[in-house]
Coordinates of C-alpha atoms in Angstrom, one line a residue:
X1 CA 99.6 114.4 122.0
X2 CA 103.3 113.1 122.7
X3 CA 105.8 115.5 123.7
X4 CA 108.6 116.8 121.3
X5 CA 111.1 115.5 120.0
X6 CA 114.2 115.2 121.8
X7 CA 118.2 114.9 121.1
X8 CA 120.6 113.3 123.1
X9 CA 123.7 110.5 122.5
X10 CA 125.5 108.3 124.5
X11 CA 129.1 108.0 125.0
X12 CA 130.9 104.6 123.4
X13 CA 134.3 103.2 123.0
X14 CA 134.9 104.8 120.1
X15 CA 132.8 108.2 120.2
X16 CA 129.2 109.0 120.9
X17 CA 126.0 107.2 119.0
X18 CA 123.2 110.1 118.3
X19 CA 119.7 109.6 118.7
X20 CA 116.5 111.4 118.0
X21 CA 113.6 110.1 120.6
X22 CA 109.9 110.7 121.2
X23 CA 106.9 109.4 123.6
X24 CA 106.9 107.9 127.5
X25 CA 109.8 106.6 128.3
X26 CA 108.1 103.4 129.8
X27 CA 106.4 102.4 126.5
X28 CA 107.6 99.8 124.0
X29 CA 110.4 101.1 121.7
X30 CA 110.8 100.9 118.4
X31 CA 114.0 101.8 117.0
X32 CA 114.5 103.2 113.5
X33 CA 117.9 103.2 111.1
X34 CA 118.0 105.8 108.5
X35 CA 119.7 105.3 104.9
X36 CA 123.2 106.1 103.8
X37 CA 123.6 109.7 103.5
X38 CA 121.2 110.5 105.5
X39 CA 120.1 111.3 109.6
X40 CA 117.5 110.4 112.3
X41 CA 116.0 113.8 110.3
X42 CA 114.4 112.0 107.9
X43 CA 112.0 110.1 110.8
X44 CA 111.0 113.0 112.6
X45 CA 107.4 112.4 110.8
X46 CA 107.5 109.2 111.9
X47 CA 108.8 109.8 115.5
X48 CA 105.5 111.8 115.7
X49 CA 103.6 109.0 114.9
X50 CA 104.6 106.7 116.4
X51 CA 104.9 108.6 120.1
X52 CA 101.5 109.5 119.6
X53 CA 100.5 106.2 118.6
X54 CA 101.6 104.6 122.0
X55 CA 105.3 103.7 121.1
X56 CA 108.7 105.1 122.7
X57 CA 110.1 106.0 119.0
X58 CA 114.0 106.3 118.7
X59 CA 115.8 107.3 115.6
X60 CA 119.7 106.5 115.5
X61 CA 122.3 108.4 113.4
X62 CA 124.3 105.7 112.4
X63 CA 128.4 106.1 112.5
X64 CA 129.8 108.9 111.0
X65 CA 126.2 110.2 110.0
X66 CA 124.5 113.5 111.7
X67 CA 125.4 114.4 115.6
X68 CA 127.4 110.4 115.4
X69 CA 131.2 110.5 116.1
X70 CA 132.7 108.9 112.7
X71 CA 135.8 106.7 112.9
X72 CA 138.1 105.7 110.3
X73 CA 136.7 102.9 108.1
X74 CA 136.5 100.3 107.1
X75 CA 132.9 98.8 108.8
X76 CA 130.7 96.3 108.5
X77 CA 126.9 95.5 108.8
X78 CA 127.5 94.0 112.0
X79 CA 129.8 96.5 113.8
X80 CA 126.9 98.9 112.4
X81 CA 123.9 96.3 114.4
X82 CA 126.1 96.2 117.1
X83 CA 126.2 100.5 118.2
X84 CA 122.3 99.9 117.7
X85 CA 122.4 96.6 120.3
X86 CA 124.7 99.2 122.2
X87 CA 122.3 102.2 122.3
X88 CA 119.7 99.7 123.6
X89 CA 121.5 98.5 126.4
X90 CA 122.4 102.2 127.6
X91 CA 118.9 103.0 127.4
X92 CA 117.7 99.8 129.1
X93 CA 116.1 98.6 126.2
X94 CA 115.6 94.8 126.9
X95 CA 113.8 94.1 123.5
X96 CA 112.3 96.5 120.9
X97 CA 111.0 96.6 117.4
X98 CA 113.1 97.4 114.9
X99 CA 112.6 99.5 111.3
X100 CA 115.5 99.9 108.9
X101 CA 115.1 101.2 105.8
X102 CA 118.0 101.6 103.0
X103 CA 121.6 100.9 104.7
X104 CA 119.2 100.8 107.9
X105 CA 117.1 98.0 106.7
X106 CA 120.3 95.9 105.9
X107 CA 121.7 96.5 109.0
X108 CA 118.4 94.9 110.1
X109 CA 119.1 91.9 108.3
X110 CA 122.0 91.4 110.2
X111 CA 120.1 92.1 113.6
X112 CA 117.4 89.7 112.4
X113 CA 120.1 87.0 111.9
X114 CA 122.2 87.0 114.7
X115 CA 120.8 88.9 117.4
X116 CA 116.5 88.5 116.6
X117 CA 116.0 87.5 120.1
X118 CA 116.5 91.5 121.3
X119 CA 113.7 92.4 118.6
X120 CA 109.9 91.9 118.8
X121 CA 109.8 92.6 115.1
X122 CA 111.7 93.5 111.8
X123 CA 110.4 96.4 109.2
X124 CA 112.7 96.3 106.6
X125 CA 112.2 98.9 103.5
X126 CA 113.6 99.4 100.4
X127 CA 117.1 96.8 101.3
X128 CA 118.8 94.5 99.6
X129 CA 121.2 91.9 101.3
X130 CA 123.5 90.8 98.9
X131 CA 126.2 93.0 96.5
X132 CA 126.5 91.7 93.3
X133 CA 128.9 93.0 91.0
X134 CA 126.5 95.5 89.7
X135 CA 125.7 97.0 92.4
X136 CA 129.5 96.9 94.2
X137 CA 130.5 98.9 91.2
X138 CA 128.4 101.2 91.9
X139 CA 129.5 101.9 94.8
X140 CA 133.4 102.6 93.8
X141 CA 132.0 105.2 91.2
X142 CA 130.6 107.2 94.5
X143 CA 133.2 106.8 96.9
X144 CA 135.6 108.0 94.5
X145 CA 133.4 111.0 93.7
X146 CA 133.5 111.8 97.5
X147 CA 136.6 111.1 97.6
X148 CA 137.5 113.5 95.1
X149 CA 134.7 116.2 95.9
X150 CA 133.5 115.7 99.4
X151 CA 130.2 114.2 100.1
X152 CA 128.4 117.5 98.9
X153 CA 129.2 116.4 95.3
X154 CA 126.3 113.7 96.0
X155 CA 123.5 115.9 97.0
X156 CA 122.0 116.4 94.0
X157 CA 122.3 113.1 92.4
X158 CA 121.4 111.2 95.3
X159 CA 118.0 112.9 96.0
X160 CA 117.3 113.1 92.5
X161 CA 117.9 109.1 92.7
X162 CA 115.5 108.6 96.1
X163 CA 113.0 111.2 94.8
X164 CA 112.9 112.0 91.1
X165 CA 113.3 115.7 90.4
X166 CA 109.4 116.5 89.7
X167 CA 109.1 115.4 93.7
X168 CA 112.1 117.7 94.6
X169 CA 111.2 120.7 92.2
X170 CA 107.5 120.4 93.8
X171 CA 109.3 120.2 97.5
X172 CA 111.7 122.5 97.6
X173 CA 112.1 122.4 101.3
X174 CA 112.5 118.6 101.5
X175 CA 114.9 118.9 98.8
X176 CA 116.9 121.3 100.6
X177 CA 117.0 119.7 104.0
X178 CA 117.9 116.4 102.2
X179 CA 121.1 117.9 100.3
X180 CA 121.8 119.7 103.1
X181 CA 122.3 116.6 105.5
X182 CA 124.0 114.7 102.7
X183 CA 126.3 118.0 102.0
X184 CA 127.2 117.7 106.0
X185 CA 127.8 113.6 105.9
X186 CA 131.6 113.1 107.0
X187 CA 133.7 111.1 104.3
X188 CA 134.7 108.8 107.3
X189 CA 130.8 108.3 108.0
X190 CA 130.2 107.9 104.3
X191 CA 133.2 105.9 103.4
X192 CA 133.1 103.2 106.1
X193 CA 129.1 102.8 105.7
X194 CA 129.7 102.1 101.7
X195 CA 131.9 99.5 102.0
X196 CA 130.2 97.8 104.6
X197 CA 127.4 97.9 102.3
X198 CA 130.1 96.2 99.5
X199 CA 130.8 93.4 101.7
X200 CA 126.9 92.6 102.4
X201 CA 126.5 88.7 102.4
X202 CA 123.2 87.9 104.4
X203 CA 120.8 86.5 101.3
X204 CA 121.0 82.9 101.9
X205 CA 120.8 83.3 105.9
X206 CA 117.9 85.3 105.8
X207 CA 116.1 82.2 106.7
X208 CA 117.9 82.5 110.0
X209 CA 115.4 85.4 110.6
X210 CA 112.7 84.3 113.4
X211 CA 111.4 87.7 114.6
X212 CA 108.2 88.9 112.6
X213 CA 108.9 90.7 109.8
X214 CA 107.2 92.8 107.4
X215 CA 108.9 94.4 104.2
X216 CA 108.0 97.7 102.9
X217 CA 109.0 99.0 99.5
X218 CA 108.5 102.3 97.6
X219 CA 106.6 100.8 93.8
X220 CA 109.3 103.0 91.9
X221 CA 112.4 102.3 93.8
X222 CA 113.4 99.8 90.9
X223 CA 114.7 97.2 91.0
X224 CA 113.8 96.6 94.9
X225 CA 109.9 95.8 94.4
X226 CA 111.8 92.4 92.6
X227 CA 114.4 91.8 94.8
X228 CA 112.4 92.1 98.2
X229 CA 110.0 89.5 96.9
X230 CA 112.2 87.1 96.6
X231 CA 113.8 88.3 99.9
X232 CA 110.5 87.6 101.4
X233 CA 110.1 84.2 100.2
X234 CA 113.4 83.5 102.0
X235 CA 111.9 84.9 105.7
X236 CA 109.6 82.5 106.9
X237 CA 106.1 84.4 107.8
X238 CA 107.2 87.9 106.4
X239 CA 104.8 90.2 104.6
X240 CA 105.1 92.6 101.7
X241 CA 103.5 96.1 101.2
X242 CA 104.1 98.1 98.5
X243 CA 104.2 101.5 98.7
X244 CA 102.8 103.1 95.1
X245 CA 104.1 105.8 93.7
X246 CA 107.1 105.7 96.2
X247 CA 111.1 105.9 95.6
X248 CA 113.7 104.8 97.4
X249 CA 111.9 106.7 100.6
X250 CA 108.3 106.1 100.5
X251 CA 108.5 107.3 104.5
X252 CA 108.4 110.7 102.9
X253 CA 107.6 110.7 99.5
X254 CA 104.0 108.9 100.4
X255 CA 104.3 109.3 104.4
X256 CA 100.7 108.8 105.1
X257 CA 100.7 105.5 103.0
X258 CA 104.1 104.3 104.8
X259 CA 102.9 105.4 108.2
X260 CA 99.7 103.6 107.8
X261 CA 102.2 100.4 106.8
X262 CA 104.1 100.7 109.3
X263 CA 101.4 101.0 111.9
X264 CA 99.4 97.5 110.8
X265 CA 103.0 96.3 111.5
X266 CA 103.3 97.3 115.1
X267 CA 99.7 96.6 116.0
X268 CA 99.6 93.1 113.8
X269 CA 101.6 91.3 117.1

């Protein structure tokens, strides 16, 4: 069995980058982005895994999100990539694999793009990488609410978006931990990560993407199942697992069916 998991962060220009990590310190990394909203928390299932699968599993809290310093936004995708690129070189991280999922999977794409020579491969869940108006719009209607309420006025509809209330009334724990960690997101943190998210443009690069990739994608997080197949049709070599009877987090809505994903990915090199 691995040993537990550990806390730590590293000191940057602008504040400190937060990171959960697992496993021997000499074995490959893989590095994992959480979604907006949320923290390295919701990998520690994974972290396990993974460390006592063989890997060196690090989970990032990505600016302005858990123990991460926030700074005043606006972001983008790339600055995001670029504290992950950061965190690898302070931890002499030459290349590692890489697993986004949400806001973490489109910082991915971004990685993937213009920086896929540091990463031995891409997992990308339940992401898009474009912002149509739709979707943009959406986005105002939140910020505004945060803006207006703090980020704890999100709890509740966002889980009940990832999960589905019959998933959060039958977990009450998960549930909890989830709002709580939302509740605790600084408006900075939440506010610069959205509109990065707004200004997302990587859809017709994504055949820029050489690293190996595999998608994942919860089978109820509509309408992603759609719009990663065609995303995988514009990666050259990337697979597609769906996740059934997953949301918008199938890493712990079905975590023994994502796990199992996630490890054919890492072995399939």
């Amino acid at each position: 069995m691995s040993t537990a998991i550990k806390k730590s962060s590293i000191p940057t220009t602008w504040g400190n980058i937060a990171f959960a990590v697992q496993g021997d310190t000499t074995a490959p990394a893989v590095l994992l982005s959480h979604s907006i909203l949320a923290s390295s928390m919701m990998w520690e299932e994974q972290l396990t895994v993974l460390a006592n699968a063989g890997w060196r599993a690090i989970a990032i809290d990505t600016r302005g999100h858990g123990a991460s310093s926030a700074t005043a936004p606006p972001y983008t995708l790339d600055e995001l990539g670029l504290d992950i690129l950061t965190l690898m070189d302070s931890l002499a991280i030459e290349k590692a694999h890489f697993v986004g999922l949400s806001l973490g999977g489109m910082i991915g794409f971004g990685l993937g793009i213009h920086h896929g020579a540091r990463f031995l491969s891409m997992c990308i869940c339940d992401a898009r990488a474009d912002a149509p108006a739709p979707f943009f719009n959406q986005w105002n209607e939140r910020m505004e609410i945060a803006k207006q309420k703090g980020c704890s006025a999100l709890a509740i509809p966002t889980t009940e978006r990832w999960f589905g209330k019959p998933f959060l009334e039958a977990n009450p724990a998960i549930a909890s931990r989830f709002q709580e960690t939302i509740s605790r997101t600084r408006l900075e943190g939440y506010i610069g990560c959205a509109q990065a998210i707004q200004q997302m443009h990587y859809l017709e690069s994504l055949h820029k993407i050489q690293t190996r990739t595999t998608l994942i994608v919860g089978g109820n997080d509509t309408p992603l199942p759609d719009t990663m197949k065609d995303i995988q049709a514009r990666i050259n070599g990337a697979s597609l697992e769906l996740i059934p009877n997953a949301g918008h987090l199938p890493n712990i809505d079905q975590a023994n069916l994502f796990n199992a994903a996630l490890l054919r990915h890492l072995k399939a090199e």
